[in-house]
């Protein structure tokens, strides 16, 4: 009986940890997709505090803000969140699948172009998976077929503050 109770508690703990991880990812995406430039970050965070989405008294809220602010010091990230880009956040790209006879919807986290180059970024918390690379490669291919110039793709592990270029 003790083993079953311990297993149940462990399983419940795993579920809570997984739900917290998903919550962190969702909040992170909300903040970043609503941040056009670095100067917008404080007001975006305040907006989510007022809406109750993010509580800065919560450990997660304070940690999330500190991590994002730390990441914004990265030269590449600063460039991505600088003025001068035409920005497409969470935009839908429809692709017709001839085999299936239907449209498939794709939603890159951040697409930006200045007319000379195009950058697509997929936000992740802190781990890499093969499927993430395939997803970004597909975004790159779709954007090239749509005529966007000089498309480059990246996976940004926000909490680890690591950027991985996808080729």
Coordinates of N, CA, C and O in Angstrom, one line a residue, residues 23 54-66:
X23 N 2.6 26.0 -18.3 CA 2.3 27.4 -18.0 C 3.4 28.4 -18.3 O 3.2 29.4 -18.8
X54 N 0.1 37.1 -15.2 CA 1.5 37.0 -14.6 C 1.5 37.8 -13.3 O 1.1 39.0 -13.3
X55 N 1.8 37.1 -12.2 CA 1.9 37.7 -10.9 C 3.3 37.9 -10.6 O 4.0 36.9 -10.4
X56 N 3.8 39.1 -10.4 CA 5.2 39.3 -10.1 C 5.5 38.9 -8.7 O 6.7 38.7 -8.4
X57 N 4.5 38.8 -7.8 CA 4.8 38.3 -6.5 C 5.1 36.8 -6.6 O 5.7 36.2 -5.7
X58 N 4.6 36.2 -7.6 CA 4.8 34.8 -7.8 C 6.3 34.5 -8.2 O 6.9 35.4 -8.9
X59 N 6.9 33.5 -7.7 CA 8.3 33.2 -8.0 C 8.4 33.1 -9.5 O 9.4 33.6 -10.1
X60 N 7.5 32.5 -10.2 CA 7.6 32.4 -11.7 C 7.6 33.7 -12.4 O 8.5 34.0 -13.2
X61 N 6.8 34.6 -11.9 CA 6.7 35.9 -12.6 C 8.0 36.7 -12.5 O 8.5 37.2 -13.4
X62 N 8.6 36.8 -11.3 CA 9.8 37.4 -11.1 C 11.0 36.8 -11.8 O 11.8 37.5 -12.4
X63 N 11.0 35.5 -11.8 CA 12.1 34.7 -12.5 C 11.9 34.9 -14.0 O 12.9 35.1 -14.7
X64 N 10.7 34.9 -14.5 CA 10.5 35.0 -15.9 C 11.0 36.4 -16.4 O 11.7 36.5 -17.4
X65 N 10.6 37.4 -15.7 CA 11.0 38.8 -16.1 C 12.6 38.9 -16.0 O 13.2 39.4 -17.0
X66 N 13.2 38.4 -15.0 CA 14.7 38.5 -14.9 C 15.3 37.7 -16.0 O 16.3 38.2 -16.6

